[in-house]
Coordinates of C-alpha atoms in Angstrom, one line a residue:
M1 CA 19.9 245.6 228.2
I2 CA 16.2 244.1 227.6
P3 CA 16.0 241.6 225.0
V4 CA 14.0 243.1 222.0
R5 CA 11.7 240.1 221.8
A6 CA 11.0 239.6 225.2
E7 CA 7.3 239.8 226.9
G8 CA 5.4 239.4 229.7
L9 CA 7.5 238.2 232.9
L10 CA 10.6 237.6 230.8
R11 CA 10.8 241.4 229.9
E12 CA 10.0 242.1 233.9
F13 CA 12.6 240.0 235.1
A14 CA 15.0 241.5 232.4
A15 CA 14.2 244.9 233.1
A16 CA 15.0 244.5 237.0
G17 CA 18.6 243.2 236.1
V18 CA 17.1 239.5 237.3
L19 CA 17.5 238.0 234.0
T20 CA 20.7 238.2 231.0
A21 CA 19.6 238.6 227.4
A22 CA 21.3 235.1 227.5
D23 CA 18.7 233.6 229.8
V24 CA 16.1 235.2 227.9
H25 CA 17.5 233.6 225.0
V26 CA 17.6 229.8 225.9
A27 CA 14.0 230.8 227.3
L28 CA 12.6 231.5 223.8
R29 CA 14.7 228.9 221.9
L30 CA 13.1 226.0 224.3
A31 CA 9.7 228.0 223.6
R32 CA 10.0 227.6 220.1
L33 CA 11.3 223.7 220.1
G34 CA 8.8 222.6 222.3
N35 CA 5.7 224.7 221.6
E36 CA 5.6 226.3 224.9
Q37 CA 3.9 229.6 225.6
R38 CA 2.9 229.8 228.8
E39 CA 4.8 232.8 230.9
T40 CA 4.9 230.8 234.3
V41 CA 7.1 227.9 232.4
L42 CA 9.1 230.4 230.5
L43 CA 10.5 232.3 233.4
A44 CA 11.2 229.0 235.2
A45 CA 13.5 228.0 232.4
A46 CA 15.3 231.4 232.3
L47 CA 15.4 231.2 235.9
A48 CA 17.3 227.6 235.8
V49 CA 19.7 228.8 232.9
R50 CA 20.6 231.7 235.5
G51 CA 20.5 229.3 238.7
V52 CA 23.5 227.3 236.1
R53 CA 25.4 231.1 235.1
A54 CA 24.9 231.9 239.2
G55 CA 27.0 229.1 240.1
S56 CA 23.8 226.9 241.2
V57 CA 23.0 223.0 239.9
C58 CA 19.1 224.0 240.3
V59 CA 16.7 226.0 241.1
E60 CA 14.3 225.6 244.7
L61 CA 11.4 227.0 243.2
A62 CA 9.6 227.1 246.4
I63 CA 12.6 229.4 247.7
V64 CA 13.7 231.2 244.5
A65 CA 11.7 234.7 244.9
D66 CA 13.8 235.3 248.2
S67 CA 16.7 233.8 247.0
V68 CA 17.3 235.9 243.7
A69 CA 18.8 239.1 244.1
P70 CA 18.4 241.6 241.4
D71 CA 21.4 243.4 239.5
E72 CA 22.7 246.2 242.0
D73 CA 22.9 248.5 239.2
A74 CA 19.2 248.3 238.0
P75 CA 16.3 250.3 240.0
P76 CA 14.4 248.9 242.7
V77 CA 11.3 247.0 241.3
E78 CA 8.6 245.1 243.1
L79 CA 8.6 241.7 240.5
T80 CA 5.6 239.7 239.8
W81 CA 6.5 236.4 241.1
P82 CA 4.7 233.4 240.4
Q83 CA 2.4 232.0 243.1
D84 CA 1.8 228.7 241.3
W85 CA 4.3 226.6 239.7
T86 CA 1.9 223.5 238.4
A87 CA 2.1 224.5 234.6
L88 CA 5.7 222.6 234.9
D89 CA 3.5 219.6 235.8
D90 CA 2.1 218.9 232.3
S91 CA 4.8 221.1 230.0
P92 CA 6.7 219.5 227.1
L93 CA 9.7 221.2 228.3
V94 CA 10.1 219.7 231.5
A95 CA 10.5 215.8 232.7
V96 CA 8.6 215.6 236.2
G97 CA 10.6 213.2 238.5
A98 CA 13.7 210.8 238.5
D99 CA 12.5 208.2 235.9
A100 CA 10.5 210.5 233.5
S101 CA 12.2 210.6 229.9
W102 CA 14.2 213.1 228.8
R103 CA 13.3 216.4 228.6
P104 CA 15.6 219.7 228.3
L105 CA 14.1 220.6 231.8
R106 CA 13.5 218.5 234.7
L107 CA 11.5 218.9 237.9
V108 CA 12.5 216.9 240.8
D109 CA 11.1 217.2 244.8
G110 CA 10.9 221.0 243.7
L111 CA 14.3 221.3 242.2
L112 CA 14.3 222.4 238.3
Y113 CA 17.2 221.8 236.6
L114 CA 18.6 221.8 233.2
D115 CA 18.9 218.1 232.5
R116 CA 22.4 218.0 231.9
Y117 CA 23.1 219.2 235.4
W118 CA 20.6 216.5 236.7
Q119 CA 22.3 213.8 234.9
Q120 CA 25.7 214.6 236.5
E121 CA 24.6 215.1 239.9
Q122 CA 22.9 211.6 239.6
L123 CA 26.2 210.3 238.4
V124 CA 28.2 211.7 241.4
R125 CA 25.4 210.8 243.9
R126 CA 25.6 207.2 242.3
E127 CA 29.2 206.8 242.4
L128 CA 29.6 208.2 245.9
D129 CA 26.5 205.9 247.2
E130 CA 27.7 202.8 245.2
R131 CA 31.9 203.1 246.9
A132 CA 30.0 204.0 250.5
A133 CA 28.4 200.5 250.1
R134 CA 31.3 198.4 248.7
P135 CA 33.4 196.2 251.3
A136 CA 36.5 199.1 252.9
P137 CA 39.9 198.6 251.4
P138 CA 41.6 196.5 253.0
V139 CA 44.8 198.6 255.5
D140 CA 47.3 197.7 257.8
L141 CA 47.4 200.8 260.3
A142 CA 50.1 199.7 262.3
A143 CA 52.1 202.3 260.9
L144 CA 49.8 205.0 262.3
S145 CA 52.0 205.7 265.7
A146 CA 55.2 206.3 263.9
L147 CA 53.6 208.7 261.2
F148 CA 52.0 210.6 263.6
D149 CA 53.9 210.6 267.0
G150 CA 51.8 212.9 269.1
P151 CA 49.6 212.5 272.0
A152 CA 45.8 211.9 271.2
P153 CA 43.2 213.0 270.2
D154 CA 45.3 213.9 267.0
L155 CA 42.9 215.1 264.1
Q156 CA 45.8 214.8 261.0
R157 CA 46.3 211.1 262.6
L158 CA 42.6 210.5 262.6
A159 CA 42.3 211.6 258.8
T160 CA 45.1 209.5 257.7
A161 CA 43.0 206.4 259.1
V162 CA 39.9 207.3 257.9
A163 CA 41.1 208.0 254.4
A164 CA 43.1 204.7 254.6
G165 CA 39.9 202.8 255.0
R166 CA 37.8 204.3 252.4
W167 CA 37.3 204.0 249.0
V168 CA 36.3 208.5 249.2
S169 CA 37.1 210.5 251.7
V170 CA 37.4 214.3 252.7
I171 CA 40.2 215.9 254.5
T172 CA 39.0 219.4 255.0
G173 CA 40.1 222.6 257.3
G174 CA 41.4 225.9 257.0
P175 CA 44.8 227.1 255.7
G176 CA 47.8 226.2 257.7
T177 CA 45.7 223.1 259.1
G178 CA 48.2 220.5 257.9
K179 CA 45.9 218.7 255.2
T180 CA 49.4 218.4 252.8
H181 CA 51.1 217.4 255.6
T182 CA 48.5 214.6 256.7
V183 CA 48.1 213.8 252.9
A184 CA 52.0 213.0 252.8
R185 CA 51.9 210.6 255.6
L186 CA 48.8 208.9 254.4
L187 CA 50.8 208.2 250.8
K188 CA 53.6 206.9 252.6
L189 CA 50.9 204.8 254.6
L190 CA 49.7 203.6 251.3
L191 CA 53.0 203.0 250.2
D192 CA 54.2 200.8 252.9
Q193 CA 51.2 198.3 252.5
A194 CA 51.9 194.7 251.6
G195 CA 51.7 193.6 248.1
P196 CA 52.6 196.0 244.5
R197 CA 53.5 199.4 245.1
P198 CA 50.3 201.8 244.6
R199 CA 50.2 203.9 241.4
I200 CA 49.2 207.6 243.0
A201 CA 48.0 210.6 240.8
L202 CA 47.9 213.9 242.5
A203 CA 45.6 216.4 240.9
A204 CA 43.8 220.0 241.4
P205 CA 42.1 222.3 239.6
T206 CA 44.4 225.2 238.4
G207 CA 47.8 224.5 237.1
K208 CA 49.1 227.0 239.7
A209 CA 47.2 224.6 242.7
A210 CA 48.9 221.5 241.1
A211 CA 52.3 223.2 241.0
R212 CA 51.9 223.9 244.6
L213 CA 50.3 221.0 245.5
Q214 CA 53.3 218.9 244.4
E215 CA 56.4 221.1 246.1
S216 CA 54.3 220.8 248.9
V217 CA 54.5 216.9 249.2
L218 CA 57.9 216.7 247.9
E219 CA 59.4 219.2 250.7
Q220 CA 58.2 216.6 253.1
A221 CA 59.5 213.8 251.0
A222 CA 62.4 213.4 252.7
A223 CA 61.1 213.7 256.0
V224 CA 58.5 211.2 255.6
G225 CA 60.4 208.7 252.8
L226 CA 58.2 209.4 250.2
P227 CA 59.4 208.8 246.4
R228 CA 60.6 211.8 244.5
D229 CA 58.9 210.7 241.3
L230 CA 55.4 212.0 242.4
T231 CA 54.1 214.8 240.4
A232 CA 50.7 216.1 240.5
S233 CA 48.8 217.9 237.1
T234 CA 45.7 219.6 236.8
L235 CA 42.5 217.4 236.7
H236 CA 42.2 218.3 232.5
R237 CA 45.6 217.1 232.1
L238 CA 45.2 214.0 234.5
L239 CA 41.7 213.0 232.3
G240 CA 42.9 214.1 229.5
W241 CA 42.2 216.9 226.6
R242 CA 39.9 215.4 224.1
P243 CA 40.1 218.0 220.8
G244 CA 36.9 220.0 219.9
S245 CA 35.3 219.6 223.8
S246 CA 35.9 221.3 226.9
S247 CA 33.7 218.7 229.4
R248 CA 34.6 215.1 228.1
F249 CA 37.8 213.9 228.5
R250 CA 40.1 210.6 227.1
H251 CA 39.6 209.0 230.2
D252 CA 35.9 208.4 231.0
A253 CA 33.5 204.9 231.8
T254 CA 35.0 203.3 229.1
N255 CA 38.9 204.2 229.4
R256 CA 39.4 204.2 233.0
L257 CA 42.3 206.3 234.6
P258 CA 45.2 203.6 235.7
F259 CA 45.6 204.8 239.2
D260 CA 45.2 203.0 242.7
V261 CA 44.7 206.4 244.7
V262 CA 44.0 209.9 243.2
V263 CA 44.3 212.8 245.8
V264 CA 42.5 216.3 244.5
D265 CA 43.8 219.0 246.4
E266 CA 42.0 222.4 246.2
S267 CA 38.8 220.4 245.7
S268 CA 36.5 223.7 246.8
M269 CA 37.2 224.9 243.0
V270 CA 36.0 221.8 241.6
S271 CA 32.8 222.1 239.7
L272 CA 30.2 219.4 239.5
T273 CA 31.0 218.6 235.6
M274 CA 34.4 218.3 236.7
M275 CA 33.7 216.0 239.6
A276 CA 31.1 214.0 237.5
R277 CA 34.0 213.5 234.8
L278 CA 36.6 212.4 237.3
L279 CA 34.2 210.1 239.2
E280 CA 33.2 208.2 235.9
A281 CA 36.8 207.7 235.3
L282 CA 38.2 206.3 238.5
R283 CA 38.4 202.5 238.7
S284 CA 36.1 200.7 241.4
T285 CA 39.6 199.6 243.5
T286 CA 40.5 203.5 243.6
R287 CA 40.6 205.3 246.3
L288 CA 39.6 209.3 246.1
V289 CA 40.9 211.4 248.6
L290 CA 39.6 215.0 248.0
V291 CA 41.5 218.0 250.4
G292 CA 40.5 221.5 250.5
D293 CA 38.4 224.2 252.2
P294 CA 34.5 224.0 252.1
D295 CA 34.0 227.4 253.7
Q296 CA 36.2 229.0 250.8
L297 CA 35.0 230.6 247.9
T298 CA 33.2 227.9 245.4
P299 CA 33.9 227.3 242.0
V300 CA 33.5 229.8 238.9
D301 CA 31.1 227.0 236.9
A302 CA 28.0 225.3 238.5
G303 CA 28.0 223.6 241.5
A304 CA 29.6 223.5 245.0
V305 CA 30.6 219.9 245.5
L306 CA 33.1 219.9 248.1
S307 CA 30.4 222.0 250.4
D308 CA 27.8 219.5 249.5
L309 CA 29.8 216.3 249.9
V310 CA 30.6 217.8 253.6
H311 CA 27.0 218.4 254.2
R312 CA 25.2 215.7 252.4
P313 CA 23.3 213.1 254.4
A314 CA 25.3 210.1 254.8
P315 CA 23.8 206.5 253.6
P316 CA 21.6 204.8 256.0
E317 CA 23.8 202.1 256.6
A318 CA 26.9 204.2 257.2
A319 CA 28.4 204.4 261.0
A320 CA 30.8 207.0 262.7
T321 CA 33.4 204.2 263.2
V322 CA 36.6 205.1 264.2
P323 CA 39.4 202.4 262.8
A324 CA 41.0 201.0 266.4
E325 CA 44.4 202.2 265.7
A326 CA 42.8 205.8 266.4
V327 CA 40.0 205.6 268.4
A328 CA 41.6 207.6 271.2
D329 CA 41.8 210.7 268.1
G330 CA 37.9 210.5 268.1
T331 CA 37.0 211.2 271.5
E332 CA 36.2 214.5 271.3
L333 CA 34.5 215.0 268.2
D334 CA 31.3 216.9 268.8
E335 CA 28.1 215.9 267.0
E336 CA 28.3 217.5 263.7
A337 CA 31.5 216.1 263.5
R338 CA 30.7 212.5 264.3
R339 CA 27.7 212.5 261.2
Q340 CA 30.2 214.1 258.9
L341 CA 32.6 211.2 259.7
R342 CA 30.2 208.8 258.2
N343 CA 31.0 210.2 255.1
G344 CA 34.2 210.1 255.4
V345 CA 34.8 213.5 256.2
V346 CA 37.6 214.8 258.8
R347 CA 38.3 218.6 259.6
L348 CA 41.1 219.6 260.8
R349 CA 40.9 222.4 263.0
V350 CA 44.1 223.9 264.7
S351 CA 45.9 226.5 262.2
Q352 CA 49.8 226.8 262.3
R353 CA 49.6 229.6 259.4
Y354 CA 48.6 232.2 261.8
G355 CA 47.9 233.1 265.6
P356 CA 44.7 233.2 267.7
A357 CA 43.7 236.8 266.9
I358 CA 43.2 236.1 263.1
A359 CA 41.9 232.1 264.1
G360 CA 39.0 233.7 266.1
L361 CA 38.5 236.1 263.5
A362 CA 38.4 233.4 260.8
E363 CA 35.9 231.3 263.0
A364 CA 33.8 234.6 263.7
V365 CA 33.4 235.1 260.1
R366 CA 32.8 231.1 259.3
M367 CA 30.3 230.7 262.0
G368 CA 28.3 233.9 261.1
D369 CA 29.1 235.8 264.3
A370 CA 29.2 239.4 263.1
D371 CA 29.1 240.8 266.8
L372 CA 32.4 238.8 267.5
A373 CA 34.1 239.6 264.1
L374 CA 33.8 243.1 264.9
E375 CA 34.5 242.9 268.4
L376 CA 38.0 241.2 267.3
L377 CA 38.4 243.8 264.4
E378 CA 38.2 246.5 267.2
T379 CA 40.2 245.1 270.0
E380 CA 42.7 242.4 269.0
E381 CA 46.3 243.3 268.0
G382 CA 47.3 242.8 264.2
L383 CA 43.2 243.1 263.8
V384 CA 42.1 246.7 262.3
L385 CA 38.8 247.4 260.7
D386 CA 39.5 251.4 259.4
P387 CA 36.6 253.5 257.4
G388 CA 39.1 255.1 254.9
T389 CA 42.0 254.1 252.6
E390 CA 44.8 256.6 254.2
A391 CA 46.5 254.0 256.0
L392 CA 46.0 251.8 253.3
E393 CA 47.7 254.3 250.5
E394 CA 51.0 254.9 253.3
R395 CA 51.2 251.0 253.5
I396 CA 51.5 250.2 249.7
G397 CA 53.9 253.1 249.1
A398 CA 55.9 252.0 251.7
V399 CA 56.3 248.0 250.6
A400 CA 56.1 249.5 246.7
G401 CA 59.2 251.7 247.9
E402 CA 61.2 249.0 249.2
M403 CA 60.2 246.6 245.7
R404 CA 61.1 249.2 243.5
A405 CA 64.4 249.5 245.2
A406 CA 64.9 246.1 245.4
A407 CA 64.1 245.8 241.6
E408 CA 66.4 248.7 240.2
R409 CA 69.6 246.7 242.1
G410 CA 68.5 243.8 240.1
D411 CA 67.8 241.6 243.7
A412 CA 65.4 239.4 242.4
A413 CA 65.4 237.2 245.1
E414 CA 64.5 240.2 247.6
C415 CA 61.8 241.5 245.4
L416 CA 60.1 237.9 245.3
A417 CA 60.0 238.1 249.3
L418 CA 58.6 241.5 249.2
L419 CA 55.8 240.0 247.0
G420 CA 54.7 237.6 250.6
R421 CA 54.9 240.9 252.6
H422 CA 51.4 242.9 252.1
R423 CA 48.6 242.5 249.3
L424 CA 45.5 244.5 248.6
L425 CA 42.2 241.9 247.9
C426 CA 39.3 243.5 246.7
A427 CA 35.7 241.7 245.7
H428 CA 35.3 243.4 242.6
R429 CA 37.2 243.2 239.6
H430 CA 35.7 247.1 238.1
G431 CA 34.3 250.1 239.9
P432 CA 35.9 252.0 242.9
F433 CA 36.3 249.0 244.8
G434 CA 37.6 247.1 242.0
V435 CA 40.9 245.7 241.0
S436 CA 41.5 247.3 237.8
V437 CA 40.9 250.8 239.5
W438 CA 43.2 250.3 242.6
N439 CA 46.2 248.8 240.2
D440 CA 46.2 252.1 238.1
R441 CA 46.0 253.8 241.5
I442 CA 48.6 252.6 243.0
G443 CA 50.6 252.5 239.9
R444 CA 50.4 256.3 240.2
L445 CA 51.2 256.1 243.9
T446 CA 54.5 254.3 243.0
G447 CA 55.6 257.0 240.3
A448 CA 54.8 254.4 237.4
M449 CA 53.3 256.1 234.2
P450 CA 50.0 254.2 233.1
G451 CA 50.9 251.3 231.1
E452 CA 54.4 251.6 232.0
W453 CA 56.0 247.9 233.4
S454 CA 58.9 249.4 234.9
P455 CA 61.1 247.8 238.1
G456 CA 59.1 246.8 241.0
L457 CA 55.6 246.4 239.2
P458 CA 54.0 242.7 240.8
L459 CA 52.8 240.7 237.8
L460 CA 49.9 238.3 237.9
V461 CA 49.7 235.4 235.0
T462 CA 46.4 235.1 233.6
A463 CA 46.2 232.0 231.7
N464 CA 48.3 229.0 231.5
D465 CA 51.8 229.2 229.9
Y466 CA 53.2 225.9 229.2
E467 CA 56.3 227.5 227.4
N468 CA 57.6 229.1 230.2
S469 CA 56.3 226.8 233.0
L470 CA 54.1 229.5 234.3
W471 CA 50.5 228.8 235.7
N472 CA 47.1 231.0 235.6
G473 CA 47.4 232.5 239.4
D474 CA 51.4 232.7 239.5
T475 CA 53.2 236.1 240.5
G476 CA 56.1 237.7 240.0
V477 CA 58.1 240.9 239.6
V478 CA 59.7 243.1 237.1
V479 CA 63.7 243.3 237.9
R480 CA 66.2 245.2 236.2
T481 CA 69.0 242.9 235.0
P482 CA 72.4 243.5 233.1
D483 CA 70.5 241.9 230.0
G484 CA 67.3 244.1 230.3
V485 CA 64.3 244.4 232.3
R486 CA 62.9 240.7 233.2
A487 CA 60.1 239.1 235.3
A488 CA 61.3 237.5 238.0
F489 CA 59.0 234.4 239.3
L490 CA 60.0 231.8 242.2
R491 CA 60.5 228.3 241.0
G492 CA 61.5 226.1 244.0
Q493 CA 63.9 228.1 246.4
S494 CA 65.5 230.6 243.4
P495 CA 64.1 233.0 241.1
D496 CA 63.7 232.6 237.8
L497 CA 64.0 235.3 234.9
V498 CA 62.0 235.4 231.6
P499 CA 61.9 238.2 228.9
L500 CA 58.9 240.7 229.5
S501 CA 58.4 239.6 225.4
R502 CA 57.9 235.9 226.3
L503 CA 54.8 236.7 228.7
S504 CA 51.9 236.0 227.0
S505 CA 48.9 236.7 229.4
A506 CA 50.0 239.0 232.3
G507 CA 49.2 242.2 233.9
P508 CA 50.1 244.2 237.2
A509 CA 49.2 242.7 240.7
H510 CA 48.9 245.4 243.2
A511 CA 45.8 244.2 243.9
L512 CA 44.1 240.9 243.6
T513 CA 40.7 239.9 243.7
V514 CA 40.1 237.4 246.8
H515 CA 38.6 234.6 244.6
R516 CA 42.8 235.0 242.8
S517 CA 44.2 235.0 246.0
Q518 CA 43.2 231.6 247.2
G519 CA 45.8 229.7 247.8
S520 CA 48.4 232.3 248.5
Q521 CA 49.8 234.0 251.6
F522 CA 51.0 236.9 253.0
D523 CA 52.3 238.4 256.2
E524 CA 49.5 241.1 256.1
V525 CA 46.8 241.6 253.9
T526 CA 44.5 244.6 253.4
V527 CA 40.3 243.4 252.6
L528 CA 38.5 246.4 250.4
L529 CA 35.1 245.7 251.3
P530 CA 32.5 247.3 249.0
P531 CA 29.3 249.0 250.1
A532 CA 27.2 246.3 252.0
S533 CA 24.3 246.3 249.1
S534 CA 27.4 244.7 247.1
P535 CA 26.0 240.9 246.1
L536 CA 29.7 239.8 246.1
L537 CA 30.2 240.6 249.5
T538 CA 29.8 237.1 250.9
R539 CA 31.1 235.5 254.0
E540 CA 32.9 232.6 252.1
L541 CA 34.9 236.2 250.4
L542 CA 35.6 237.6 253.6
Y543 CA 36.7 234.3 255.1
T544 CA 38.9 233.5 251.9
G545 CA 40.3 237.2 252.1
V546 CA 41.3 236.9 256.1
T547 CA 42.7 233.5 255.9
R548 CA 45.4 234.5 253.7
A549 CA 46.9 236.6 256.1
R550 CA 49.8 235.4 258.4
R551 CA 50.1 238.2 261.0
R552 CA 48.1 241.0 260.3
V553 CA 44.6 241.9 258.7
R554 CA 43.6 245.4 257.6
V555 CA 39.3 245.6 257.0
V556 CA 38.7 248.1 254.8
G557 CA 35.0 248.9 255.0
S558 CA 32.0 250.3 257.1
E559 CA 30.7 248.3 259.9
A560 CA 27.7 247.9 257.8
S561 CA 29.8 246.1 255.0
V562 CA 31.4 243.5 257.6
R563 CA 27.7 242.5 258.9
A564 CA 26.6 242.2 255.5
A565 CA 29.4 240.3 254.5
V566 CA 29.2 237.5 257.6
G567 CA 25.4 237.4 257.2
R568 CA 25.5 236.3 253.3
Q569 CA 26.5 233.3 253.3
V570 CA 26.6 231.5 249.8
V571 CA 24.0 228.8 249.3
R572 CA 24.4 227.1 246.1
A573 CA 21.1 225.2 245.2
S574 CA 21.9 221.4 244.9
G575 CA 20.0 218.3 245.2
L576 CA 23.1 216.1 246.8
R577 CA 22.9 217.6 249.8
R578 CA 19.4 215.8 250.3
G579 CA 18.3 212.2 250.6
A580 CA 17.7 210.0 247.7
P581 CA 15.4 212.2 245.1
P582 CA 11.6 210.2 244.8
A583 CA 9.9 209.5 241.5
L584 CA 8.0 212.4 241.1
G585 CA 8.7 216.1 241.5
S586 CA 5.6 218.1 241.4
V587 CA 6.2 221.5 243.2
G588 CA 2.4 222.0 244.0
N589 CA 1.4 225.4 244.4
T590 CA 4.6 226.8 246.1

């Protein structure tokens, strides 16, 4: 839709599908407030709004023409990109430089921000740099050898030593590399230090991720000797909701969190705004441990903070030192790993979830090697590239038949086990390659009537349901019981049956979006790729989909789609990956 009041460049870019009505509306509103009429400035403002909507913190004006893709449904057009952005330098809407007084837009070192996101980014940068410059927390690492008794090099032991000796640390790695295993032993090490018992908070961005973190840590409590009273919450609950605000919380710079150690799992899903709110609420003596996989899909909201922290330059005084107790574990670190170590980042590399075939495919995708990825899909056992959907429909029919039979018998435990057998993962929500179409299609394949919730239907919870202790992203199955049809969800090791009438937000889950599947695992996955032209087809999407599988991966799509996915990496514009910003921010004639 082209906004009626849009003219000139705004109208041209809206017609091409680059800008939405909301982007144009904000730009025009700013124009009226600041009495700014120059088209270049208004286009830049609209692009800054669009950037946040697309997940970036800012817009890098020098390369924006190459990084902005029009809507795939819009007719192809040749856009008139400005060659000269210097009008921003004297615009009443733009604060130029880091020290300039407030204006709604800020231009720093060629990056154009909405000022709110500039302030949040600076808060994150300042907190990280101040914590890195502070003397390291005292820690006795003598117990490391008992917690990790394997031979060197052991990256889990190294990650524990690094995290124990820093105020901010990052433990990264793909699925099944032992991140939670490492966190459990880190907590044991810190709990056994001399002095008062540290107060520990476990958190995650979503209710599902928080529940999984708590379960994973408690599963290891007996083996490691952790207290059973450790609980996890969402970041929103940890910080404390404030009525009437979605981005301000009860705990902030004036009311700090009372914890000595805060562990955040699934940190790749944490937005810039949430990371800023968390950092400002931490006491100066709190250890922060961020855990996640920066190669997975980025947050829905603006920012990709975990990836930024992994790749940002370390402070000049930071050294890639390895604690003496773990020095043998750092002997095989390459140059990039040592650079990351200066920021307190340790990447775990060996996955116990899947075998060498899936591991090789995941690494080929992660490294952007499309030729190797295609070769593995064609030659390795357990990996398949299929241009059609016939085999997919056959596999779905087989699993659905087993599920329906078990559900009619009332065997909830068997149904929940079958949920982990196979899952179809889609890039899109709608359209021929989307979840909605395939959920309907699979429903027809299984003989269900449209809209019918019959026994054997997999379910997805789509919003937190505190009354039933269900979390956004939880999955269950409709089963027949002596008391009627119920939805079965796994609670610990046993199923919990919930009447369908009590489910407030749930829907069919024969197919999931790749984004929804983060944190889940299945014996087999089928990743349905859209055409190569789809902007949703990215390296992170394919990597996330592939790494949901334990035993077998089927990619349905063309070779061109695989190449497009592997070659298209999500790069969210951010200043965190750069050094400290200069005082002035003119972009000149780029």
